[in-house]
Every structure is written in structure tokens, then in C-alpha cells.
Amino acid sequence: MERERQALLQLKQSFQDPTHKLSSWKGQECCQWKGVGCDESSGHVVKLDLRTSSSYFTNYSDNLQANEVSPSLLELQHLNYLDLSGNNFNSSKIPTFFGSMNNLKYLNLSHSSFGGRIPLHFGNLTSLQVLDLQGLFGVSTHTFKWASNLLSLQYLDMNDVNCGNASDFVKVLTKLPSLSHISLSSCDLDINYFGYDPINFTFSSNLKYLDLSKNTHKRSILNYLQNMTSLEVLDLSSTFYDISSKIPTWLGDFESLVYLNLASNNYDTFEREGGLLYLINNACSLKLLDLSYNSIGQVLDPHNLNWTKCAKYNLEILNLSGNIIRGPLSSWLEQLESLKNLHLYGNLFHGPIPSSFGKFSFLELLDLSLNELNGSIPESLGRLSSLREIDLSNNELTGIIPKTMGRLSLLRKLSLSKNQLNGSLPKSLGNLVSLESLDISTNFLEGVVSEDHFANLTRLKELVINSNNFSCKVSSNWIPPFSLNLIHMGSCKVEGSHGFPKWIQTQKEATELNLSNANIIGTFPNWLHSSISYLDLSMNKISGYLPMNIGYTMPYLVTLNLGNNLLNGSIPYSICELESLDNLDLSRNKFSGKMPHCWKESQIVTVINFSYNKLLGTIPSSMGNLFSLKWLHMNNNNLNGELPSTLMNCFELELIDLGDNNFSGPLPTWIGGDSLLMIKILRLHKNMFSGSIPLNFCKLFALQILDLSGNNLSGEIPHCFGNFSGMTIEEDIPEDYTNATLEVVSPSYDIEWNKAKVSQVMKGRELEYTQILLLLDNMDLSSNKLVGVIPEELCHLSGLRGLNLSHNHLSSNIPNKIGELKSLESLDLSNNKLFGEIPQSMSNLLSLNKLDLAHNNLSGKIPTGSQLQTLDDPDIYFGNDQLCGLPLRKKCLGDDDGRKTSPTSNAHEDEDYKENRFERIWFYFVVTLGYAVGLWGVIGSLIFKRNWRLAFFGFYENIKDWILVTIQVKMGRFKKSIMKWMWIN
């Protein structure tokens, strides 16, 4: 039909076709054009299939593109099949003229980038059987009236279409008699539209497929589906979040159910004991059961359960991951003989892995990671000949890696990381010819890793063996049979030349390279491939300069860790060209000079660590352009000047460590103003800051470590320091704190805090804290010139573990509420001008194990208490002449009201003093005796042994003569050289 051919040509002209998908649309025979289908008898165009492969991440630049759908389609009056999916219509509205195409039976507009509302004219498509609108994120509908006339509709997919205001969707869809497939995932549906009568609620008896997932509300939809026993697929994942609920028993009556997904809800148990097993045992068609990420705490194993054949041989996929199921791996799992995928990740299973797991002859995936399993890995797992993936990571498994694992010829992924495995790496693993990913990191494995281990691993892409005790020994001319993407071999000591292994230079597809702590000696390699995004060469002996052009030769770097090496010179300016850089660690090297002053707003750096170098000058103001910066380590350099105010632009900063430098001037008032409110750790230790502490610091609610020690600060300690809710146990946070404040205080987990390192003085010693850093609430204002009182408000900081106010000029009483610091482990108030009595409440500090009150003007009796009695070193109270009571020798004469202490108490003190005096006398006697025996043991032997005496004094004379002769010879040569020089001149 010429009219239809012209319509198709007009449609072609309306498209931009960058990949020439419509290149065949030419000539007279339009029925032979790609995507065009004609009726054999009439010759009319009845089918138009212009679909492009699509997904949520479609690259629309390669697809057909148009600003609207050409109305020339109306000329195709006999069209019954139209597929425009996966193309790009640039958010144009769905054409209303689609409603005039009355013969349409199939309409697919999925992932085609339409916008606006679904036209009500769709209601005219009374012949429509399939309607697919999924992936139209910009489309919405406020009503389903347009669907009420689609009595022939069998398939409806509207995933991702906004139906939040369509209150009639249940009323309409339940009346469509032919509907067998409903998919309304992520549509923002309101559960209240289901009504409140679950018993009489039902869809069509033809309905086989129902997906209402990712429509999150406070009530479970499940209760409305009890009568829908014809269902084969039911997906209600992520549909409610409020109070916990029980999984009903009646699901076991769904004999046709093949796929059941109830993941990511808040189910905590089943309506009946052993409900999970009842469900598996009775829903005879069930092949997939997903209950992951709920709150299920226990799966009871009912005795004498009569297992049906369908339960044993039908269920193929069981997912219970992300719950809180406790106890050993149950024996009932052994009954599921047809299992192909078993996911038990992220529970609280303990005990050994049953050797009976080796009976799962069809098993393809086994994930037992992130539990508390112990014991050894059963050798019987080597019989799982169908296994493709096995993940036993993050447990407490011990023993060796069984050699039988080498029999799993189909295995693609093996993860045994973060356990306590020991022994050597079995060479049988080299037989895993299908292996693509090997992760055995963070264990206690040892021995030599050689090329024999990898001889047959031609498909290997990921090699992760770091954090063990391996030695890597391969020949210098070895060419691996694989091409790796990930190489993580940290702590694998390189044997031989101690340079970079030559075989790594052949891995040109590698994007991640970790050779930290590998005994590597040499300069920074110039052969590193530009594709690398993760580079960790820390804790080696790499020396020389960092290449000035590193930002150009390795443009995709996301992580660059060169810490703890011997690199020197300046930090390259080309670092600022790395726009994907996230983590930069150049700490503990010998870098010198000034820092680069070229940082850009386009960079997304979150961590900068330049600590322990020899850097000079000031912090460049351009660092204020790093809006994503979270950690800034500049400690232990020679930096000076004032802090640049541009740092206030780094709103996400959580850690600032500028300690042990020469910064000066007043503390910045912009810290804690309207910026930097996320700071958890602020360390300005040992600089030359002066002036008073700004009151703006009190707005740093999230602070957990504040270290201003070793500066020249003066003035008083702000009373509002008691507002640091980050140093407060959550239950003690005042009720008037806003939700916003609590959100600031809560920890963030988007970066790995267990890798942060900060030095702190706790219990009289300076230590570097890392793993428990966020558990260390500490305030150190020592070694300044602070005056005034110790604010009583500090006693509100119930989470504080360390408080050091020593070496200041504080002059007040110790606050009476000091005992409210119930987490305090270290308290140092020494070398101040404190007066008055020590509060009795201090005896309530049950965690205290380091106390120093020396060199003050304290008076009265030292309080007693169960914990204070363990702190019996008199030096704790030294320099307080008016103190009395144990552990001091000075006895108290009376209390403040003049009453005498009891004779019994004094008698006990006298006895203790006499006992201590006897111990001291005995100690001095033993020391004197030892000195005398040692001294006279040498002198006596010389007196009574004549030959020893002659030898000793002979040796002495020889030494003396040698020294005199050497001096005279040297002086003679020196005089001769002087005379020669004078003669020449």
C-alpha cells in the first residue's frame, strides 16, 4: 500500500538515526523493511517493531531519537502491534492519537523517555492485550479510568510510573477479567487504596503474575491476597516498613506459586511454629523463595515433619540473607536436595558447616558469608561438582583450605576472606580452570605462592590474597596465563631482587593494584598503566621523586596510597588534574617544599593525608575548593601561618588533624560558625595558636575528640563545651535537642573510619588510635595558659573517656558533679591552681584507671571508693600539702566540722604505715646487698687472684700506651700538613 509506505517514510524522517537502524527503509517493498510486518493476504502493515535494547541505564545517544511521535502512524490503520521501546522521545508527551489506533493489541513504550500523563484516550483501545509502560520515570497518572474499558487486557507493566494519586487503581484492575500479569513496582502506590476488608478482596482468577514491590507503606499488602491461590509469581519486596509482622501460614496453600519474594520488609517470624518449613513443604510448585533482609530471628525445625517429594525436589533458590537467624545450620536444609542457590549471608549462624552440605549435587551458589561459623571447611564441599560460586567470608573458620576444593572445575568465584584460616595455599587450586575471582585475604595463611598455583587459571580476573603471611616467588621471565583486573597482594613479600615483580607489567587490563607491605625497594615505577584507578604501594621502601606528570599518565586514579615510603621532593601539581581522585595518602615520607596550590571545585577528594613529612609554608587557600573533603591530615610537618578561611567551604569535613606544626594566630572563629558542623575529630595539638577559645566551637555538636593541647591559649574554658552531644551517651542527650542535631551527631559510614589514624594522649601515654577511633571520646586542653574555673557543664559529657586539663592556670574547685562522667577512664588535672576538697562523687568513676591531681592546692581527705582504692600511687596527689588520707602517709586529723577521726581508723592506718615501712626497709636492704655482692665480686677476685690482677693492669697499661702513641702520631701528621700548607702559600 503506497499510502502506508509514505507514512513509514515520514516516520523515518522524524527520527535521528545515529546508528542507521532504519537504513533498510528504502525502495518499494516496505514489507521487507526491518521492523515492518505486513498481513500476508491484504498486504497492510500490521506490525511495527522499532524497539532498541533497553534498560534503566540506556545510552540514548545510540538509539532512535525524536522530539515527538510522528502522526503519520495514523495512516497505518490496520496496525495491531507497535513497539517503540528503548528509544528517546526527549520527555515529550505520550501522543493522544494513540487512542485512535483501535486495532492495537500490543503497545510497548517502555524505557522510551516519554513524559507527562497517560492519555485518557487509551481507554479507546478496547482490543489491547499487552500494555508495557515500564521505565517511564517522567510519566504519571492520577486515575486508572482509562483502563476500565480494556476488557481484553492480559499484560500490564507500569513499573516506575508515578501512580501515587490514582486512588482507583484497585477498583479498576480487580474488574479486568482477562488480566493475568500486573507489574506496578516503584509506582508510589498507597496501600490505603486497598481498603480495609482483606477477606473479600480479590483480583481476576486468571491473574498469575503480581508485582507490587517497592511501594513502601506502613501496612502489609500480603493480608489482602489470601484468596488469590492461582498466583504463580508474587513479588511484595520492599512494601512495608513500620511495625513487625508475621508471615501467614496460608501461603502454603498456594499450590501454583513458583516465585515468592517477600524481601526487605519487616517480617520477624511466622504465624505458626516451623512456618517456613510448612510453606516450603506444602507450596509444591515453589522454586524461588526470597525472605532476605527481614527481621526473622529463628527458624524452628519441627520434629517428625513428613517431607513431601515436591519440597525435596522443587525448591531451587532459597534466600534468607540479611536476617538475624541464630543457631547452627539446621539439618532440615539437607532435605532440599534440588537447591541450586542457597543464600544465608548476614545472619548469626554459628557452629561448623555441616559436612552433609556436600550432598547438594545441584548446588551452583553457596553464600554463608558474614555469620559466626567456626570449625574447618568440610572436605565434602569438594563434591559439589555444579558449584559456580562459594562465599564463606567474614566468619571465624579455622584450619586449612581443603585440597578437595581443587576439584570444583566449574567454580568461578571463591571467597574465603576475613577468617582465621592457616596453612599454605593448596596447589590444587590451580586446577580451577573456570575460576574468575579468588579472594583469600585477611587470614593467617603462610608459605610460598608460586607460579605453580596459577598454571591453569586462564580465566582469572580478580586475585585478592592480601593481609596474609605469604612470600611471593616467581621466575623473572614468567608470563601469567591470565589477564587480571584486580591485583591485591599486600603483605605478600616479594622474594629475589625486591623490586616490582616483572609479571605485573604484563597485566595491562588491571584497574586495581595493591602491593603494600611487600618488601619492594626501588623508585616509583614508570610502567604503570593508565587504566589503574586504585593504587596502594604503601609500607615499602620506594624512594626518589613522585613523577611530576602523574596526573596525566594515570588520569583515572580514585585511590592513591603511597604512605610509609622514602619518597622525597615536592608533591606534583598534576595531582590537581585527577578529577576522579577520592583518597590521597602520601603520609610518612620525606616530601618537602610547599603544597600544591591548584585544587579545583571539580575534584571529589574525600581524604587527604600529608602527615609526617617535611612540608613547609601555609595550607593553600585553593583547598577550600574541595567541597567533598571529609578527612584532612596535615600533622607532623613544618607548616606555619594562619589557617585559610576558605576551608569553611569544606562543609563535609569530619576530621581535621593539624597537630605538631607551627600554625599561629588566633583559633579561627569560622570553625563552628555556619560551617564545619560535621567535625568529629579536631586536633590542633602542639602549635602556636594564641588567644581565647572561640565560643563558635560550642556549635560542633558532633565532636568526639577535641585536642587543643600544647598551644598558647588563654582565657577561660567555655561553659558551653557541655553541649558536645558527640561526647554524650545517647540516652543522656537532653530532650530539647533537635532532630537535626541528632542527625549531625550520628556516625557516617560512607568512608571507612577503621582506617583513620589519630594520635592521642590517654592515660599518660601518646598512642595512635585507629580501629576504635570513633569510640574514643577525648578532650585535651592541656599545656596552655587557660584560667578560671573548670565548667560544671563538662560533667554532662557522659561518654567522655579522657579529660586532660593539666598544665594550665585553672583556679577553682573540682566540680562536685565530676562523678557523672561515668565513662571516664583517664583524668588529668595536674599542675593547676585547683583548691578545695576532692569531691566524694569521684568515687563513682568506676571506669577510671588513670588519675593525676598533682601540683595543685587541694585540701582535705582523699575520698575512698572501690575504684579509687585501686589508684594507690601517692604521686597522683603529690604537691597538694593539705591533702591527707590513703594512699598518702599523712593521716587526717579531722573532718571540716572539727570532729576527730575514729581511733579504729587511725589504728588501721598506723598498721598499714608500719607494714609499708617494713617493705621499704627490706627493699633497700636487698638493693644494697646486691650492689655489694656485685662490686666485691669483681674487686675480690682481683685481690685474691694475682694472675687476674696482673692481666687486668697489663691490659690497662696497653690501652693507655696505644692511646698516647695514636695521639702523638696524629699530631705529628697534622703539624707536617700545616708546615706544607704554609710553605706552598
Short mmCIF file of C-alpha atoms in Angstrom, two decimals, residues 113 571 772 804:
data_model
loop_
_atom_site.label_atom_id
_atom_site.label_comp_id
_atom_site.label_asym_id
_atom_site.label_seq_id
_atom_site.Cartn_x
_atom_site.Cartn_y
_atom_site.Cartn_z
CA SER A 113 11.77 8.68 27.73
CA ILE A 571 54.23 16.98 45.69
CA ILE A 772 38.41 2.17 67.92
CA ASN A 804 43.14 16.40 80.31
#
